[in-house]
PDB file of C-alpha atoms and ligand atoms in Angstrom:
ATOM      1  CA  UNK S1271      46.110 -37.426  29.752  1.00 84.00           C
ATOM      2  CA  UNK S1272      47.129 -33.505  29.483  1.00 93.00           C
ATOM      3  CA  UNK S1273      43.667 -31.280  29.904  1.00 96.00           C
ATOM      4  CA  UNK S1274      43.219 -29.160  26.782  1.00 97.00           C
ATOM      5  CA  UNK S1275      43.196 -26.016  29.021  1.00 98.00           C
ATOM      6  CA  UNK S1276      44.715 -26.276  32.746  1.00 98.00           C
ATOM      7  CA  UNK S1277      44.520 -23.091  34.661  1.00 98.00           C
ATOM      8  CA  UNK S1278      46.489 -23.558  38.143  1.00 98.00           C
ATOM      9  CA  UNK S1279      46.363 -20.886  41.124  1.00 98.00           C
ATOM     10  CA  UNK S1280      44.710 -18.505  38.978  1.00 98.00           C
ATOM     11  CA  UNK S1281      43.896 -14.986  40.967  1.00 98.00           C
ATOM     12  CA  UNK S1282      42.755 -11.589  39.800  1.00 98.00           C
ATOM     13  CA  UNK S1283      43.038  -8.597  42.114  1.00 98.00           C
ATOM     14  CA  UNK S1284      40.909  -5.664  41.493  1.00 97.00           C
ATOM     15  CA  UNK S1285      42.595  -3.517  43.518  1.00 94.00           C
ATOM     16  CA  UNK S1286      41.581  -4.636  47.344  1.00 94.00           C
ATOM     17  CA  UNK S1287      38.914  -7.086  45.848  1.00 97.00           C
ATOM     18  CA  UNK S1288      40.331 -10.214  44.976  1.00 98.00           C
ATOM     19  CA  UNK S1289      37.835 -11.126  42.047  1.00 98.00           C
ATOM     20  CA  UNK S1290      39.456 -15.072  41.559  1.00 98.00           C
ATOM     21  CA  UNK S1291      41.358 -16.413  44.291  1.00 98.00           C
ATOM     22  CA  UNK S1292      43.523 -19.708  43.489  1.00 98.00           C
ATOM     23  CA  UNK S1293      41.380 -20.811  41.287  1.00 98.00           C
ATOM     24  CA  UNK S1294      42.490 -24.458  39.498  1.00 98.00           C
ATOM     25  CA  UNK S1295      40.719 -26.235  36.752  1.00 97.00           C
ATOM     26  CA  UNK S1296      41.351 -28.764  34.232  1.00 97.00           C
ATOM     27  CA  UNK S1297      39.301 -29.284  31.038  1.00 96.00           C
ATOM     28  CA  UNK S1298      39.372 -32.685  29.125  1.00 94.00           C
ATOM     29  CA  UNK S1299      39.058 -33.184  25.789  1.00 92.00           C
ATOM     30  CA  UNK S1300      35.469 -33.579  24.670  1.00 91.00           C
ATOM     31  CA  UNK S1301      34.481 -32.233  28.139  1.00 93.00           C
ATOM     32  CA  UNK S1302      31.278 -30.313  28.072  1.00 93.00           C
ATOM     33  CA  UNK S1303      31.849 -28.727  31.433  1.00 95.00           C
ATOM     34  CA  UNK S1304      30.042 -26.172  33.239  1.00 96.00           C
ATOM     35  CA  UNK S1305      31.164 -22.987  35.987  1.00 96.00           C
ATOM     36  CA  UNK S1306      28.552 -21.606  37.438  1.00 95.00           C
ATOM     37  CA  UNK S1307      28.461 -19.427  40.836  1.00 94.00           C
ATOM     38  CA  UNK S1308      26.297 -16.228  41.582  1.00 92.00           C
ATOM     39  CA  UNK S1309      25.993 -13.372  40.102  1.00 91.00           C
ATOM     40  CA  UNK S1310      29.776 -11.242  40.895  1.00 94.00           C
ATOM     41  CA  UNK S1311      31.690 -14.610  41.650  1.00 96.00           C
ATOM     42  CA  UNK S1312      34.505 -14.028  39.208  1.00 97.00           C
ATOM     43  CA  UNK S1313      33.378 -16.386  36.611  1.00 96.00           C
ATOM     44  CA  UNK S1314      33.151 -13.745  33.985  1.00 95.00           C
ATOM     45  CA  UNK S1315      36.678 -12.561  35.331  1.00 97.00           C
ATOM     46  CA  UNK S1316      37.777 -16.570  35.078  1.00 97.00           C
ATOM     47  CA  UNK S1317      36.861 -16.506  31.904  1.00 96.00           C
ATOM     48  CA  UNK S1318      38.438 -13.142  30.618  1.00 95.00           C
ATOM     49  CA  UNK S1319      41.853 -14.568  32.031  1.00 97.00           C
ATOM     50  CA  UNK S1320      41.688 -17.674  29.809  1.00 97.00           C
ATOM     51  CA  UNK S1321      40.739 -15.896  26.965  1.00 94.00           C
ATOM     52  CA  UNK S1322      43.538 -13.180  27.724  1.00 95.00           C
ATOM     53  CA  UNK S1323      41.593 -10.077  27.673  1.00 93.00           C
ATOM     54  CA  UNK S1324      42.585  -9.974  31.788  1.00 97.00           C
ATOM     55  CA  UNK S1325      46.405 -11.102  32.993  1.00 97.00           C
ATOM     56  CA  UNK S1326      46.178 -13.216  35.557  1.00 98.00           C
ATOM     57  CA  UNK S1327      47.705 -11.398  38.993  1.00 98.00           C
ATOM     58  CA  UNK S1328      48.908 -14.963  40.205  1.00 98.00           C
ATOM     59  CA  UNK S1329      48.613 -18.366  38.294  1.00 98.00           C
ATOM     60  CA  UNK S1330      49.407 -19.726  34.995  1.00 98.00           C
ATOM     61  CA  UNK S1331      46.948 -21.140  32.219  1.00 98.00           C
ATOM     62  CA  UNK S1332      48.362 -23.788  29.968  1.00 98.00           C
ATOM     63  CA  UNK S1333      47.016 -25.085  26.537  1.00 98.00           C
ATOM     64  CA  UNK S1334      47.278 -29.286  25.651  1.00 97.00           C
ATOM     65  CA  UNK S1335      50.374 -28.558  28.252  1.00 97.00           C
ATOM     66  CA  UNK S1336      52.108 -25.834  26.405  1.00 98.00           C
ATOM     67  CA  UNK S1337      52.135 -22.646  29.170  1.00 98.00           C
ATOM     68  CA  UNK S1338      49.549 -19.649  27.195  1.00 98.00           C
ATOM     69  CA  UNK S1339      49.992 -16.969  30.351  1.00 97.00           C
ATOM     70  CA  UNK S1340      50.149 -13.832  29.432  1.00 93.00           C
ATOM     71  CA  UNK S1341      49.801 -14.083  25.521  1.00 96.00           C
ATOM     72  CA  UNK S1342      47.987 -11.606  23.947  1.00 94.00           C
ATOM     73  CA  UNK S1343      43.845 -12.602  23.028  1.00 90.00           C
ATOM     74  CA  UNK S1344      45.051 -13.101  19.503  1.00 87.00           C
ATOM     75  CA  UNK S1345      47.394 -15.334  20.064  1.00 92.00           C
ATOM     76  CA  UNK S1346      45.674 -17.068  22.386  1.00 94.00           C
ATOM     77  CA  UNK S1347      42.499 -17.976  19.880  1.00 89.00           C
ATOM     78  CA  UNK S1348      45.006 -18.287  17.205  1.00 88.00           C
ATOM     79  CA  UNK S1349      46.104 -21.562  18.799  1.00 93.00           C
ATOM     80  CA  UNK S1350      42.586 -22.943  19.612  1.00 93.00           C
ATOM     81  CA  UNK S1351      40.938 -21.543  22.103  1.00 94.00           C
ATOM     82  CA  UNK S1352      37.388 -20.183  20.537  1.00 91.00           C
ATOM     83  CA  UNK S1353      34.621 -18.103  22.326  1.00 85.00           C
ATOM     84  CA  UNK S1354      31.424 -16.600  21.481  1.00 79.00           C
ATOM     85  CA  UNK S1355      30.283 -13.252  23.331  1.00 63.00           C
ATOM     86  CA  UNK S1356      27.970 -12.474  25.798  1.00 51.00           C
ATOM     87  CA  UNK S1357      27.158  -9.810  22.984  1.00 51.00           C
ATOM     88  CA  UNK S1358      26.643 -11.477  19.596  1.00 55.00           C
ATOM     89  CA  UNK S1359      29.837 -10.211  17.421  1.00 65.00           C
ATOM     90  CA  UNK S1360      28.298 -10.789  13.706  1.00 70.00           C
ATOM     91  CA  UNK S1361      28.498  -7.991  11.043  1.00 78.00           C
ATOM     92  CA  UNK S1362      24.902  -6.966  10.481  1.00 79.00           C
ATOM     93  CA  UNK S1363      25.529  -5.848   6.977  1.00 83.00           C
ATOM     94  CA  UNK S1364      26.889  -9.130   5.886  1.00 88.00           C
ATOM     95  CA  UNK S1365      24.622 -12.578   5.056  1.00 91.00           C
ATOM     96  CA  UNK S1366      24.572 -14.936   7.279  1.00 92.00           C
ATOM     97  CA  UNK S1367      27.169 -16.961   4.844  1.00 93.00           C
ATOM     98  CA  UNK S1368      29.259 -14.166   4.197  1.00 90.00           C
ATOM     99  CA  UNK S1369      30.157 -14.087   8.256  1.00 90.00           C
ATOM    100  CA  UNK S1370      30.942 -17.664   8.542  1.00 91.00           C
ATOM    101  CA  UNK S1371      33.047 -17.270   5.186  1.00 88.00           C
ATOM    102  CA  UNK S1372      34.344 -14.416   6.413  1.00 84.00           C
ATOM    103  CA  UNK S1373      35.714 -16.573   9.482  1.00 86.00           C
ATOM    104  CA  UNK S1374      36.493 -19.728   7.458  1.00 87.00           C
ATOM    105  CA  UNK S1375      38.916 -16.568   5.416  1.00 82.00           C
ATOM    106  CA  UNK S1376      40.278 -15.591   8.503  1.00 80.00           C
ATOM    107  CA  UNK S1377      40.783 -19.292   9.793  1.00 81.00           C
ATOM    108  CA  UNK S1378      42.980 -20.317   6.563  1.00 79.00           C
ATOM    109  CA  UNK S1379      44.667 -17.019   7.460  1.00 70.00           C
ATOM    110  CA  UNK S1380      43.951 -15.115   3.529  1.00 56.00           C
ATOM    111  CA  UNK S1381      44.546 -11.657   3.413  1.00 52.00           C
ATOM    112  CA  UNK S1382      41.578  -9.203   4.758  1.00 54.00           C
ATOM    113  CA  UNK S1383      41.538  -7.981   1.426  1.00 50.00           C
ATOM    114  CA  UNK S1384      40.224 -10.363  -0.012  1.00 54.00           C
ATOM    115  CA  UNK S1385      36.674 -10.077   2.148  1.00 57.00           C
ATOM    116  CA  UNK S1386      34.710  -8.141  -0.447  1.00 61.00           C
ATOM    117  CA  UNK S1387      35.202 -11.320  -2.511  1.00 60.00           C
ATOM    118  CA  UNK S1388      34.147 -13.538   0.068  1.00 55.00           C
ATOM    119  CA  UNK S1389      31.191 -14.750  -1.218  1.00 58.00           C
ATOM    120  CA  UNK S1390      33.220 -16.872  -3.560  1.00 68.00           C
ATOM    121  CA  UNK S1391      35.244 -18.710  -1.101  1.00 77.00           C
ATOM    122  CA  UNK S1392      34.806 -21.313   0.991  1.00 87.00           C
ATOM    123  CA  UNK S1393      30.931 -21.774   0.479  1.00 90.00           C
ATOM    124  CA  UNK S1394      30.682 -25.037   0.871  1.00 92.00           C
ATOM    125  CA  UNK S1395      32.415 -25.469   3.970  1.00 93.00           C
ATOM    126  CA  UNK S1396      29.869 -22.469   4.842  1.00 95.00           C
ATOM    127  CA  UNK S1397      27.010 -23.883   4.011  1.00 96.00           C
ATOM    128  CA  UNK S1398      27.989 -27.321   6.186  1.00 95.00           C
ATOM    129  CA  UNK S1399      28.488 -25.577   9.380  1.00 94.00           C
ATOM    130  CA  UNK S1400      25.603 -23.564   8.698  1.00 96.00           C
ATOM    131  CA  UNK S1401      23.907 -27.097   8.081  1.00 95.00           C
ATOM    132  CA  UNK S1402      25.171 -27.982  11.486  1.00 93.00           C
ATOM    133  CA  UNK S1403      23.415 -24.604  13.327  1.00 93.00           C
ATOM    134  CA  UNK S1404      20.295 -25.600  11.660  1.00 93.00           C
ATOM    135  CA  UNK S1405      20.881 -21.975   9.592  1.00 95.00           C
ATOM    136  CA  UNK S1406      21.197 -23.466   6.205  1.00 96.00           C
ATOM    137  CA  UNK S1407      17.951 -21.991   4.911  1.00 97.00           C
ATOM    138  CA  UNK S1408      18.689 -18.627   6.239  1.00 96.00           C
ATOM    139  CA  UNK S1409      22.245 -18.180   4.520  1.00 95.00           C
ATOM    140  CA  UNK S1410      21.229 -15.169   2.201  1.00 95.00           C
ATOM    141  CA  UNK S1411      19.669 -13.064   4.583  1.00 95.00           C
ATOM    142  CA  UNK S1412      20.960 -10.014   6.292  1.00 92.00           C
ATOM    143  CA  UNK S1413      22.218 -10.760   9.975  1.00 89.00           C
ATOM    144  CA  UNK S1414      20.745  -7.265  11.007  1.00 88.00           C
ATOM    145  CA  UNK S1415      16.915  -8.950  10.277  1.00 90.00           C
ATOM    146  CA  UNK S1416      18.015 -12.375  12.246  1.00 90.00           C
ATOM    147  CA  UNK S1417      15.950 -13.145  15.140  1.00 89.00           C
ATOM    148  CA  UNK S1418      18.108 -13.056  18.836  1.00 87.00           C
ATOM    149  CA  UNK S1419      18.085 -17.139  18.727  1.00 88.00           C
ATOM    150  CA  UNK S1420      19.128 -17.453  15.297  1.00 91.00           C
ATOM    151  CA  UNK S1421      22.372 -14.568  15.372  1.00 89.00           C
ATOM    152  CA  UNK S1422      23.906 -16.307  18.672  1.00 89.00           C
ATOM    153  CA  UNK S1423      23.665 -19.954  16.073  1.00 91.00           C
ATOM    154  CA  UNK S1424      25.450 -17.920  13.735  1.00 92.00           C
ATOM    155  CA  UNK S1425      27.798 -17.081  16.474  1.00 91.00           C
ATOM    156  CA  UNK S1426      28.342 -21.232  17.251  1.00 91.00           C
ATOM    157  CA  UNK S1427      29.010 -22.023  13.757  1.00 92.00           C
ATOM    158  CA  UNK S1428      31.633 -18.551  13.045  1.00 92.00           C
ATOM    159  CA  UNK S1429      33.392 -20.267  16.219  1.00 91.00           C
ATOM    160  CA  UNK S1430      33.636 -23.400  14.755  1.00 92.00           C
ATOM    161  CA  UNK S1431      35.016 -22.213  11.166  1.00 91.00           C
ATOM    162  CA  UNK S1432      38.385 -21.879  13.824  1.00 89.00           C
ATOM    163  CA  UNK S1433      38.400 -25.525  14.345  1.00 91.00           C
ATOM    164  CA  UNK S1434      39.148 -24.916  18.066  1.00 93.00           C
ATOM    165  CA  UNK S1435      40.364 -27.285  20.386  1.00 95.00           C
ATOM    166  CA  UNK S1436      38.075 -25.570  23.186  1.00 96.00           C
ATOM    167  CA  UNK S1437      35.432 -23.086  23.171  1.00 95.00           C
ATOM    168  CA  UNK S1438      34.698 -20.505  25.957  1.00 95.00           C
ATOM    169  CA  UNK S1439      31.236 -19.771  26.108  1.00 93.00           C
ATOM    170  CA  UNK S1440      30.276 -16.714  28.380  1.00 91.00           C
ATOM    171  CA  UNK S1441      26.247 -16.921  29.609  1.00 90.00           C
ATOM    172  CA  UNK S1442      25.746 -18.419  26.003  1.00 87.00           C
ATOM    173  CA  UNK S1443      22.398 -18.285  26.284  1.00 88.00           C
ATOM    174  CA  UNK S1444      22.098 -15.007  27.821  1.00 86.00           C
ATOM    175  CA  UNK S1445      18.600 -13.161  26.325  1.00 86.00           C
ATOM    176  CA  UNK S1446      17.413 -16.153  24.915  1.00 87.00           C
ATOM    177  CA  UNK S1447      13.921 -17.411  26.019  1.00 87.00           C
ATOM    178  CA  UNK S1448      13.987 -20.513  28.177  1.00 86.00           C
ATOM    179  CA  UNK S1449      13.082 -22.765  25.378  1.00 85.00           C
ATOM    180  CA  UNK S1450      15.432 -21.462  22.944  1.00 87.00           C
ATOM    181  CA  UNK S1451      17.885 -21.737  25.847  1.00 89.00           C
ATOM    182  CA  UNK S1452      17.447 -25.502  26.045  1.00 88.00           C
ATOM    183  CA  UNK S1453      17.804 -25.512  22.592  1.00 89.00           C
ATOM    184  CA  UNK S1454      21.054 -23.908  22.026  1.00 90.00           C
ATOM    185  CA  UNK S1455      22.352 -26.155  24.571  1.00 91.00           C
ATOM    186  CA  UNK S1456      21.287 -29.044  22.980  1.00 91.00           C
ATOM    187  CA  UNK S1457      22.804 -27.826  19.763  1.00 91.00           C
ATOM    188  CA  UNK S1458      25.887 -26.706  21.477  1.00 91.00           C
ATOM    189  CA  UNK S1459      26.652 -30.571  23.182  1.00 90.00           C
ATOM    190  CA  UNK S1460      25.384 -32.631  20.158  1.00 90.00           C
ATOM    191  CA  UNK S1461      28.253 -30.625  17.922  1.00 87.00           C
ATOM    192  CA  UNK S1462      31.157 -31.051  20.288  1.00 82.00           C
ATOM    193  CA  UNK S1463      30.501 -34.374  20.574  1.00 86.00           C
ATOM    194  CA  UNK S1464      30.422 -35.027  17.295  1.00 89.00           C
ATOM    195  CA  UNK S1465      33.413 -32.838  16.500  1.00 89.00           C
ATOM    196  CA  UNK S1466      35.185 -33.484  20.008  1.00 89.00           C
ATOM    197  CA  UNK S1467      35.568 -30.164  20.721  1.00 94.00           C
ATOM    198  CA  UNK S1468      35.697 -28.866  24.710  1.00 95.00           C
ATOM    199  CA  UNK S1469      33.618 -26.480  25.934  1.00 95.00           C
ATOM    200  CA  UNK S1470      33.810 -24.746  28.875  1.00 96.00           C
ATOM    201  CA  UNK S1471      30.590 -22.552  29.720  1.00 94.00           C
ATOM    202  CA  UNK S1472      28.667 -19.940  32.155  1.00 93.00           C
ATOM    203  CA  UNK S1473      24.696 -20.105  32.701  1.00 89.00           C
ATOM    204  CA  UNK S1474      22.485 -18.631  35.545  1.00 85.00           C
ATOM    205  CA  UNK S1475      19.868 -20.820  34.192  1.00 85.00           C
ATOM    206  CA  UNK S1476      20.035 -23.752  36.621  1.00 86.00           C
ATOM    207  CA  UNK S1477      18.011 -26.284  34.758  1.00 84.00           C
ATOM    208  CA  UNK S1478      19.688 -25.699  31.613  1.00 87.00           C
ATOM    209  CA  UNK S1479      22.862 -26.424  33.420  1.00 90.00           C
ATOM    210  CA  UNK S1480      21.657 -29.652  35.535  1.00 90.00           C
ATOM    211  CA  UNK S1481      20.628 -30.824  32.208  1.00 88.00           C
ATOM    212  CA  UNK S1482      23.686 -30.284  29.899  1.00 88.00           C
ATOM    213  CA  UNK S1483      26.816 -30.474  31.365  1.00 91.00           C
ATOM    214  CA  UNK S1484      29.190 -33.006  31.918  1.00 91.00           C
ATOM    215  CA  UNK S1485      30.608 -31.995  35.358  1.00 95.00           C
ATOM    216  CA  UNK S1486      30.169 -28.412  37.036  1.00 96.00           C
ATOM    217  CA  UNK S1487      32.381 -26.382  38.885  1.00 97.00           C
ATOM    218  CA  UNK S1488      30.859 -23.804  41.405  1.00 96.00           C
ATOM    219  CA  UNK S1489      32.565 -20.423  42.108  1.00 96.00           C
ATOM    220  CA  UNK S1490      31.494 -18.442  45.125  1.00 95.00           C
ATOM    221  CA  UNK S1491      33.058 -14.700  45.878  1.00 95.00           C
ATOM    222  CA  UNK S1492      36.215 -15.827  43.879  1.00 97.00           C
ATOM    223  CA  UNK S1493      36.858 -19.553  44.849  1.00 97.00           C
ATOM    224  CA  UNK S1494      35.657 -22.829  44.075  1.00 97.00           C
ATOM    225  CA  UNK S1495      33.607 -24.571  46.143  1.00 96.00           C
ATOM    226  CA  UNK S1496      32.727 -27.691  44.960  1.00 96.00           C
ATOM    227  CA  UNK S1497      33.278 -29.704  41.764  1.00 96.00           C
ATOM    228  CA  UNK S1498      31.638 -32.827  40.842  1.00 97.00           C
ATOM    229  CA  UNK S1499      28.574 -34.641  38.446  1.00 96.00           C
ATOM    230  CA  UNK S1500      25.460 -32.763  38.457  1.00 94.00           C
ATOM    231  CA  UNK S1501      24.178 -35.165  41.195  1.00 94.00           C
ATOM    232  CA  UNK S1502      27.157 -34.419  43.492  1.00 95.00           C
ATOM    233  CA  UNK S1503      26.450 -30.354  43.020  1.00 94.00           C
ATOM    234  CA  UNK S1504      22.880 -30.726  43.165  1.00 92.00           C
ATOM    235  CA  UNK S1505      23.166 -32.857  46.756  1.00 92.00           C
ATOM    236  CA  UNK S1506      25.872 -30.121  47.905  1.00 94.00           C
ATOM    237  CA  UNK S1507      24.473 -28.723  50.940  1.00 92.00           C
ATOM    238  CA  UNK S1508      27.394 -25.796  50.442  1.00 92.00           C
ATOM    239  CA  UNK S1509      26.244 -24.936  47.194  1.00 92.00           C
ATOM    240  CA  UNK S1510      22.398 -25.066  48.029  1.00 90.00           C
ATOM    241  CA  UNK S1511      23.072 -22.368  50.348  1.00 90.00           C
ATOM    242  CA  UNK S1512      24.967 -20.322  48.673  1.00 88.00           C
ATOM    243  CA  UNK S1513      22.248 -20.504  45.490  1.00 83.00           C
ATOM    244  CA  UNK S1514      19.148 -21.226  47.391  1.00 75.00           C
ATOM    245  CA  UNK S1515      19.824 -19.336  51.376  1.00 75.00           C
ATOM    246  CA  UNK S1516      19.849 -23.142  52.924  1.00 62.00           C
ATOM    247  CA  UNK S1517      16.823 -24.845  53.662  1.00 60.00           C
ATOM    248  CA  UNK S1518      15.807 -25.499  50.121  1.00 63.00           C
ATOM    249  CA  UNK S1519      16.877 -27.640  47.326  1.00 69.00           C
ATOM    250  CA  UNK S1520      17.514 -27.749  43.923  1.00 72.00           C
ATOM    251  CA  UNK S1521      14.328 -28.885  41.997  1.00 65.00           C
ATOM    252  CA  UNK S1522      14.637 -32.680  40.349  1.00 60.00           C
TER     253      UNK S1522
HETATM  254  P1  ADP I1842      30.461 -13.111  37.404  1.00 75.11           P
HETATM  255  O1  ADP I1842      30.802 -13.205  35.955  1.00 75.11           O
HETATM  256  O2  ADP I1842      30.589 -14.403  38.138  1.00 75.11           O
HETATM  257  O3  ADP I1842      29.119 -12.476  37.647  1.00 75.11           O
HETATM  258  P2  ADP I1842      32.636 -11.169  37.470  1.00 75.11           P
HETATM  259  O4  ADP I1842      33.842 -11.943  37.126  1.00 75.11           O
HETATM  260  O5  ADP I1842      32.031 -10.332  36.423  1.00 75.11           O
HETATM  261  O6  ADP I1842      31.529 -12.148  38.107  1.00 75.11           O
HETATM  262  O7  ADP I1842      32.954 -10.232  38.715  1.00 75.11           O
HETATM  263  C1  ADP I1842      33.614 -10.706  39.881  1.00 75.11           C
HETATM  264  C2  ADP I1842      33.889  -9.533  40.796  1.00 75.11           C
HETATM  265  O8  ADP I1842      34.900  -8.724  40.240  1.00 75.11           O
HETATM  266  C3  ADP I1842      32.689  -8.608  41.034  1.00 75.11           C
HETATM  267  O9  ADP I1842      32.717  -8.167  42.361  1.00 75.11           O
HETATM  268  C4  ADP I1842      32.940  -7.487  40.056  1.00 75.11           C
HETATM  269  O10 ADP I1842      32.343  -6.291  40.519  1.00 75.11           O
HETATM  270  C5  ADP I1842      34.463  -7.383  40.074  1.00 75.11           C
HETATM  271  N1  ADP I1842      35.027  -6.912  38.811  1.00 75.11           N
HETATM  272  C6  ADP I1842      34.889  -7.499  37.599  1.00 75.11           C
HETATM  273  N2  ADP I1842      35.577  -6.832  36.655  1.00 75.11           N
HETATM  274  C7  ADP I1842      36.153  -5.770  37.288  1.00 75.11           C
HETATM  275  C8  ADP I1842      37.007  -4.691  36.868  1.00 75.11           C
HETATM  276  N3  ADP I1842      37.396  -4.597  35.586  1.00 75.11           N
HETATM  277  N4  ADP I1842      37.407  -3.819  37.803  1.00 75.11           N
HETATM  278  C9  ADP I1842      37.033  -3.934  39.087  1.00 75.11           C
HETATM  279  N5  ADP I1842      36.242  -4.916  39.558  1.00 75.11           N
HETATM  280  C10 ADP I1842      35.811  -5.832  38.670  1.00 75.11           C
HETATM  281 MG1   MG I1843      29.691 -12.837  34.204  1.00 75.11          MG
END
């Protein structure tokens, strides 16, 4: 079956430092499917590429098969390929509805214009994917008073008012505590299963990884090293020394 997003010999020069070196992936649909790597081995820079903030120096990324290289960010999450941020991109001054029907607006492509009457549109459809976050009872409130945990929820369900095919999530969790992390995970998996979105995603947070995704990819100083089921990475004596110095292992 075609992957929902293929990236093939993907590279990013910096100048002398080649940041991603031939980097290929393939993401199936409903894959919930994890790249992790230490801190500085291009995952961030992976990511940028697929999103199209970054154009690729070498490579090509294609979307269900159709070739997305090189189009410009908008374009690129125009034909279903969501994110959230590292940094939570709400506006504080609206209500937690008002964003999501602010993106639901934006999603059924009405006119900007239209925003100051948002609260009138598309509540419903709101209010479900707000149901879905667990953020339902927190709709009328002001995103500036929303605790950390809460805003990047908020962030999940403004991603899904785009219906996309995949999401791109960046260190998701990033800030969180380590319960919340676990969480947000949780959250994150249970709705694109049900929904059968993709999800590719970043974490540091090792047991939040080992315990959510599907299959992992490992980046080290711009290439992958090993790819497998979170048993295969866990017994990978390559990637225990390039996370834990050798000698150690990853915790059960
Ligand atoms: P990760 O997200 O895995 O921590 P990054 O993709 O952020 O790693 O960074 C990979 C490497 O590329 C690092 O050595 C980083 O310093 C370098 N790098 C990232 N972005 C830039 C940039 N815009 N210009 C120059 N070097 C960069
Ligand atoms: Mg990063």
């Amino acid at each position: 079956m075609t992957p929902v997003l293929e990236a093939v010999g993907l590279t990013k020069a910096f100048g002398g430092l080649v940041a991603v070196d031939n980097v290929s992936l393939a993401v199936r649909a409903g894959e919930f499917l994890a790249l992790i790597g230490p801190n500085g081995a291009g995952k961030s820079t992976c990511f940028n590429m697929l999103m199209g903030q970054l154009k690729p120096t070498q490579g090509r990324i294609r979307l269900s098969g159709e070739d997305i290289t090189n189009l410009a960010p908008r374009q690129i999450w125009a034909k279903g390929v969501g994110r959230t941020f590292q940094i939570t991109a709400t506006y504080p001054s609206m209500t937690v509805i008002e964003n999501v029907q602010t993106a639901l607006l934006s999603h059924y492509k009405r006119l900007l214009a239209v925003v100051p009457y948002a609260h009138y549109l598309y509540r419903d459809e709101a209010m479900a994917l707000l149901e879905m976050v667990s953020l339902a009872e927190q709709a009328d409130r002001h995103c500036a008073v929303l605790a950390y945990g809460d805003l990047k929820r908020l962030e999940l369900a403004i991603a899904l008012a785009h219906e996309p095919k995949i999401l791109l999530m960046d260190e998701p969790t990033a800030g969180m505590a380590p319960s919340e992390r676990v969480d947000l995970m949780r959250l994150t998996a249970d709705i694109v299963a049900s929904r059968g979105v993709s999800v590719l995603f970043t974490e540091h947070d090792m047991d939040v990884v080992f315990s959510h995704a599907q299959r992992l990819m490992v980046l080290n100083r711009g290439q992958l090293i090993a790819e497998g089921s979170v048993e295969d990475i866990r017994q990978n004596a390559l990637v225990q020394e390039v996370y834990l110095g050798g000698g150690a292992t990853f915790k059960e």
